[in-house]
Tab-separated table of C-alpha atoms in Angstrom:
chain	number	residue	atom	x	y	z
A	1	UNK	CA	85.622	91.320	133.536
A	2	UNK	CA	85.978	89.400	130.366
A	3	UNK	CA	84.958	89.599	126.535
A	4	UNK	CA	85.586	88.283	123.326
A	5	UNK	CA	86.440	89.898	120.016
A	6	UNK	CA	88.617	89.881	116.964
A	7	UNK	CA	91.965	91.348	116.355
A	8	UNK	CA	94.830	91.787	114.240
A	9	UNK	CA	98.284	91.308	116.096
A	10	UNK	CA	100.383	94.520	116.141
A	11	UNK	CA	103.038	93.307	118.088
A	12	UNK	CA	104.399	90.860	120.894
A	13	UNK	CA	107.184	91.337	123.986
A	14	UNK	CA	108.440	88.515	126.397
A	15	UNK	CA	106.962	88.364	129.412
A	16	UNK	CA	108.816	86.354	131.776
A	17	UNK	CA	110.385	82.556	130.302
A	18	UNK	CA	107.120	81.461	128.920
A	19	UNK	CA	104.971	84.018	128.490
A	20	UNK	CA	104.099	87.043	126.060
A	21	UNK	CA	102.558	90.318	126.242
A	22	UNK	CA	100.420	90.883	123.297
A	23	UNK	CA	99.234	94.136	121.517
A	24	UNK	CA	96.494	93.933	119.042
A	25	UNK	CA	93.976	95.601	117.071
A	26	UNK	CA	90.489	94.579	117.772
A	27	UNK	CA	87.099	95.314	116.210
A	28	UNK	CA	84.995	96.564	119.513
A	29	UNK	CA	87.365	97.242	122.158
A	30	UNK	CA	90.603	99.167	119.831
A	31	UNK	CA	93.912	98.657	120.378
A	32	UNK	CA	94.125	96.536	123.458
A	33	UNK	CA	97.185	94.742	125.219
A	34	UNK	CA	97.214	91.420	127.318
A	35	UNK	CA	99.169	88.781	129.098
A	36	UNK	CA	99.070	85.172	127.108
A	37	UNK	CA	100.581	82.714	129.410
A	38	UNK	CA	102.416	80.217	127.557
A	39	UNK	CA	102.905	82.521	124.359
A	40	UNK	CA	106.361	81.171	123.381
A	41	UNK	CA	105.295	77.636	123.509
A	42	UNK	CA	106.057	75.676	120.138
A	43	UNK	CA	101.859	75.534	119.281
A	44	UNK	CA	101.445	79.684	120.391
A	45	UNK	CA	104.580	80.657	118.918
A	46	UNK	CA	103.292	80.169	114.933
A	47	UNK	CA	100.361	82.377	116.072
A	48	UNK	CA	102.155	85.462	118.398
A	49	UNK	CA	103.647	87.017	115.204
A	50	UNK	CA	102.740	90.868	114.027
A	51	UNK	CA	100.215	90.552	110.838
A	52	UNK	CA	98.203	87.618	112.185
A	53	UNK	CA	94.652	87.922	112.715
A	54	UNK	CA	93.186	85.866	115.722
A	55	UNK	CA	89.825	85.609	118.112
A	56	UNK	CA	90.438	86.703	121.340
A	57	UNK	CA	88.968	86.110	124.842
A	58	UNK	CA	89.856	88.336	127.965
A	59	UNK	CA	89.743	88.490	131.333
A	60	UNK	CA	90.737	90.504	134.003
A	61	UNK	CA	90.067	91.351	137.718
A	62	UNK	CA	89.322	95.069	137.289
A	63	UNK	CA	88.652	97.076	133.689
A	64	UNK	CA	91.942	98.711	134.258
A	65	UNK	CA	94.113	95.792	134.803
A	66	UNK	CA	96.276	94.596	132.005
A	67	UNK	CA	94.449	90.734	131.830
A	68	UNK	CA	95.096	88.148	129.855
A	69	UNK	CA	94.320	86.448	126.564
A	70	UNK	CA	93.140	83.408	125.346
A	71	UNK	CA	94.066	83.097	121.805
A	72	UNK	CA	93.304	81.233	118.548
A	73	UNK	CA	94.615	82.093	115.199
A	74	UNK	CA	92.370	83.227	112.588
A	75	UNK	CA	94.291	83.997	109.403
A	76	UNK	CA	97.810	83.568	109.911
A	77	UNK	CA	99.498	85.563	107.467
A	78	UNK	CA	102.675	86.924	108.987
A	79	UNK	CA	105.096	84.278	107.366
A	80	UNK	CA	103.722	84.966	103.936
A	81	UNK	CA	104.422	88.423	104.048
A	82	UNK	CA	108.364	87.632	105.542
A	83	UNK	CA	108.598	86.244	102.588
A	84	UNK	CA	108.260	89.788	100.100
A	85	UNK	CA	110.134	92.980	100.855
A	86	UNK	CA	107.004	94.818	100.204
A	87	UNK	CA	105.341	93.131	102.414
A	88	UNK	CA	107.760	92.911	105.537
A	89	UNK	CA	108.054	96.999	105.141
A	90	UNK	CA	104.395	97.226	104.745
A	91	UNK	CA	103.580	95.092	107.725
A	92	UNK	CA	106.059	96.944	110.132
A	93	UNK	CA	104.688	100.659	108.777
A	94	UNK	CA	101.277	99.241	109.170
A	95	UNK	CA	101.688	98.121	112.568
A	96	UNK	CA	103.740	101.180	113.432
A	97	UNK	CA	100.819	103.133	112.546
A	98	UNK	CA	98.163	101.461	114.226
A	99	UNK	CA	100.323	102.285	117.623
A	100	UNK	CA	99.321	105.958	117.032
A	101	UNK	CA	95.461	105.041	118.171
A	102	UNK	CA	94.952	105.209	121.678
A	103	UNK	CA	94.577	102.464	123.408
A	104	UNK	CA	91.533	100.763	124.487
A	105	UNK	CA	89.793	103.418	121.952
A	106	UNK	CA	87.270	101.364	119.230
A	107	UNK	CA	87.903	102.250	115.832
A	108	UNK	CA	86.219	99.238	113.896
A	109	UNK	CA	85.647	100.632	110.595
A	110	UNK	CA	90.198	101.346	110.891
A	111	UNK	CA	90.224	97.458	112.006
A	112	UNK	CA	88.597	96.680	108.801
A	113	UNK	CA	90.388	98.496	106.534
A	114	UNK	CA	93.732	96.894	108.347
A	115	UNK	CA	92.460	93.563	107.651
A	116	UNK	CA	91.733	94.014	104.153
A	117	UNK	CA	95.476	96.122	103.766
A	118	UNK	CA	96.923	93.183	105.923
A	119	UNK	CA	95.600	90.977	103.234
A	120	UNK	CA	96.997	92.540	100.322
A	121	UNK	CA	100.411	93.670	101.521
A	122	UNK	CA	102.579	91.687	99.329
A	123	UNK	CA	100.216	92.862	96.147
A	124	UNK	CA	102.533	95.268	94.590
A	125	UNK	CA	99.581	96.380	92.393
A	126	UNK	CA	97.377	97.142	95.158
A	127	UNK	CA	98.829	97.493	98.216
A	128	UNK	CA	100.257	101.043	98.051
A	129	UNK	CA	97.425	102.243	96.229
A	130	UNK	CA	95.791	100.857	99.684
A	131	UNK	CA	98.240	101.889	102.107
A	132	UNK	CA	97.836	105.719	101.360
A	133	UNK	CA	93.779	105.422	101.890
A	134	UNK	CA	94.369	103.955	104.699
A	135	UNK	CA	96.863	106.896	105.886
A	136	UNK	CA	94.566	108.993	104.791
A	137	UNK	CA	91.652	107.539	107.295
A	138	UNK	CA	93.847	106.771	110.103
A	139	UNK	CA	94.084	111.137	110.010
A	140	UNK	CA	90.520	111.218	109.988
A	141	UNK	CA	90.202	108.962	112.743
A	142	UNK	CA	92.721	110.675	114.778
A	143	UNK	CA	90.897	113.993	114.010
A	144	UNK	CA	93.027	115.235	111.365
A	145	UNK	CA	91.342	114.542	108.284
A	146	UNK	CA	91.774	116.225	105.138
A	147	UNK	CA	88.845	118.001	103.480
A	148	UNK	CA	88.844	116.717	99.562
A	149	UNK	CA	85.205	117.274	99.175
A	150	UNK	CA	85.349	120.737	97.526
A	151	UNK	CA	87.609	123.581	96.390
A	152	UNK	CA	88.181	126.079	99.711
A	153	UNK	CA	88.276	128.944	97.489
A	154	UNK	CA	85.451	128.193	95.263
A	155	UNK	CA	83.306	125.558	96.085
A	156	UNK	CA	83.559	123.735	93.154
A	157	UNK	CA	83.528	120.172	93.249
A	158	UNK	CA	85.539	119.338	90.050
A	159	UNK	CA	89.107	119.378	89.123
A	160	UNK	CA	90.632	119.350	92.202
A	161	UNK	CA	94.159	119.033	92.167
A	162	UNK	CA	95.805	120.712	95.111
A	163	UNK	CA	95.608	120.777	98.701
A	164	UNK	CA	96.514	123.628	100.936
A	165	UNK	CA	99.464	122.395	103.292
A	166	UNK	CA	98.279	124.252	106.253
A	167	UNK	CA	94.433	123.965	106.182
A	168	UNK	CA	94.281	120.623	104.545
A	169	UNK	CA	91.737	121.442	102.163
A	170	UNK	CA	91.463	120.634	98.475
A	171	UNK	CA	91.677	123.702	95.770
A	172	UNK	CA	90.669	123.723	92.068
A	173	UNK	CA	93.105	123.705	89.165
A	174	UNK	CA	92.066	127.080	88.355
A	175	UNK	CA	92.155	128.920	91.506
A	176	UNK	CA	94.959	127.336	92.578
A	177	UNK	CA	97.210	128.342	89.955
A	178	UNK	CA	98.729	131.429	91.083
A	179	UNK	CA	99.255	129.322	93.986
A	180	UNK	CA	100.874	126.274	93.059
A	181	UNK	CA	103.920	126.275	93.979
A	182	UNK	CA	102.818	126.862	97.774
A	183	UNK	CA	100.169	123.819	97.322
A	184	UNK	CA	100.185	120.129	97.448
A	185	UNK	CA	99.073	117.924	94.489
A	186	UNK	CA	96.520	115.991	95.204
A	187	UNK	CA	96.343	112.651	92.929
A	188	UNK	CA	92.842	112.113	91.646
A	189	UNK	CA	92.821	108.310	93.213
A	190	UNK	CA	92.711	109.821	97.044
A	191	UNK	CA	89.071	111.039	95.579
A	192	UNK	CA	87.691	107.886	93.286
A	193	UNK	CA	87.906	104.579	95.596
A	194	UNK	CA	87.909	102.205	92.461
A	195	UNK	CA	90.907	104.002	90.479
A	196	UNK	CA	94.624	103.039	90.182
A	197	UNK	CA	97.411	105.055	90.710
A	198	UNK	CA	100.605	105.362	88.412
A	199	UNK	CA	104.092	105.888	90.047
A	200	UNK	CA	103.759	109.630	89.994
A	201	UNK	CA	100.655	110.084	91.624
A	202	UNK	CA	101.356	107.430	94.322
A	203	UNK	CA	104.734	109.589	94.736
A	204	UNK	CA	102.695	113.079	95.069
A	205	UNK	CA	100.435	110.647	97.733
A	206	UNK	CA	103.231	109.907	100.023
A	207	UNK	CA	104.261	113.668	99.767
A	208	UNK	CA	100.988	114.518	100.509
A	209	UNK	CA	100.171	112.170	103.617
A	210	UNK	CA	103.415	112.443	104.901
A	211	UNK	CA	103.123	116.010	104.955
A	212	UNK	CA	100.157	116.097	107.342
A	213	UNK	CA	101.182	112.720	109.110
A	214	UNK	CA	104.391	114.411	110.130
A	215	UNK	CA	102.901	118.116	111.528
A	216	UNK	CA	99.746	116.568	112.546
A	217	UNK	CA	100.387	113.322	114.468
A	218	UNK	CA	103.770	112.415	114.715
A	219	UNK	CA	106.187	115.980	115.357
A	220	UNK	CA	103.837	116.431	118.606
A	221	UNK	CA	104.833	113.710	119.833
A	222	UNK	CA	108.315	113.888	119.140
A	223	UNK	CA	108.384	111.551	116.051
A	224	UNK	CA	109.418	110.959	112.896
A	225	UNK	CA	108.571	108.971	109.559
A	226	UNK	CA	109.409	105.646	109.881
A	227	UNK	CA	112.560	103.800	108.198
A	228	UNK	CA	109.841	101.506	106.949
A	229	UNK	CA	107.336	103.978	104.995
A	230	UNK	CA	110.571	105.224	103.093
A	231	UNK	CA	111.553	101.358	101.975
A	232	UNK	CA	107.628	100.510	101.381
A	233	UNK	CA	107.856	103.213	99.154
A	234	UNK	CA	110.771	102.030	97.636
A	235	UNK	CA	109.916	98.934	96.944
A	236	UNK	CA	106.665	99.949	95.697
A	237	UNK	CA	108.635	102.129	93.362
A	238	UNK	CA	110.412	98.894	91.731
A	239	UNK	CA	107.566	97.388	91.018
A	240	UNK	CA	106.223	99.939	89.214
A	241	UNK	CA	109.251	99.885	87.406
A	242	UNK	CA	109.422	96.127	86.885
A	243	UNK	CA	105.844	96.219	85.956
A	244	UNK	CA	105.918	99.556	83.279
A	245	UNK	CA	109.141	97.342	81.690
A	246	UNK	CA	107.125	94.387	81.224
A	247	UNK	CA	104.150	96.188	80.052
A	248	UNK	CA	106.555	97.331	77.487
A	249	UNK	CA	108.041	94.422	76.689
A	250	UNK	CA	104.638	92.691	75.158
């Protein structure tokens, strides 16, 4: 059995003195895991880090059988995103949620989006803005998505501002309103693809997606937010802040 493909490193564990066992995100063949003999070496080692993007072949006796990788780094990205706090929390919430696929499951439209997120982690101006979308279609991939495409009580299409907590579907200003203390907000960005986000709406966002990440995906299986969402957010927060100040400042 063998194969080739592409895939963004999620994360690496020792494997004896030399070697590593690698876990990555690839384009046809999900998130996949593999021996890389020699993985600590001084030319591997550069490569074997979480955020990096490499082509991979790999072969194995039987389907089922862990195998093993041959590696070559694509876009090697992980130390430039050490080097921001936005984009060392980013990273490790990005990888933590790519864990929640199941493994050996393809989701190539999700490895596409992480590539592009992967890309822009350290972008303060884009990269939460990006991180919530992609929350947002990691639920739909995992079968939870959210239903923003009309109101549930009318049908209307405009002015949707809230979202139901326990059906996860989008309500209108107006019928929501007796409501809306029991409802969600629902920043207009999660709708338009091309539009920005100030800090309030990305903080209603994280309320939001956290909300159904947390009933929907994680409690079931007995876990919690990450440490690093809550300092992503943070930091994304400050530079907001840093940003709106400067803004000011001119």
């Amino acid at each position: 059995m063998d194969w080739q493909d592409r895939g963004l490193i999620i994360g690496v564990r020792k494997h004896g003195e030399t070697s590593v066992i690698l876990e990555v995100l690839t384009e046809g063949h999900g998130r996949h895991m593999g021996l890389v003999r020699g993985g600590r070496s001084r030319t591997l080692q550069p490569i074997m880090q979480a955020g990096n993007s490499v082509a991979l072949t790999w072969r194995a006796r039987l389907e089922e059988h862990l195998g093993t990788f041959v590696v070559e780094g694509e876009r090697l990205r992980a130390a430039r995103l050490m080097q921001s706090a936005l984009g060392l929390h980013g990273l490790h919430h990005l990888t933590g949620l790519l864990r929640l696929l199941p493994e050996r499951d393809p989701h190539a439209e999700l490895w596409r989006f992480a590539e592009v997120l992967a890309d822009r982690l350290e972008d303060g101006a884009r990269a939460p803005v990006l991180m919530l979308r992609f929350e947002l279609a990691l639920l739909a991939d995992l079968g939870f998505g959210l239903d923003l495409s009309e109101c549930t009580l009318t049908g209307a299409t405009e002015d949707l501002v809230y979202v139901s907590p326990k059906s996860g579907r989008a309500v209108g200003r107006v019928p929501g309103e007796p409501w809306r203390d029991r409802l969600l907000p629902l920043p207009n960005f999660l709708l338009v693809d091309e539009q920005d986000a100030d800090a309030d709406q990305l903080a209603d966002a994280f309320h939001l997606l956290g909300h159904f990440l947390t009933r929907d995906v994680l409690a079931p299986r007995g876990l919690a937010i990450g440490a690093s969402r809550s300092a992503f957010q943070a930091e994304a927060k400050k530079g907001f802040r840093r940003n709106a100040i400067a803004t000011a400042s001119t």
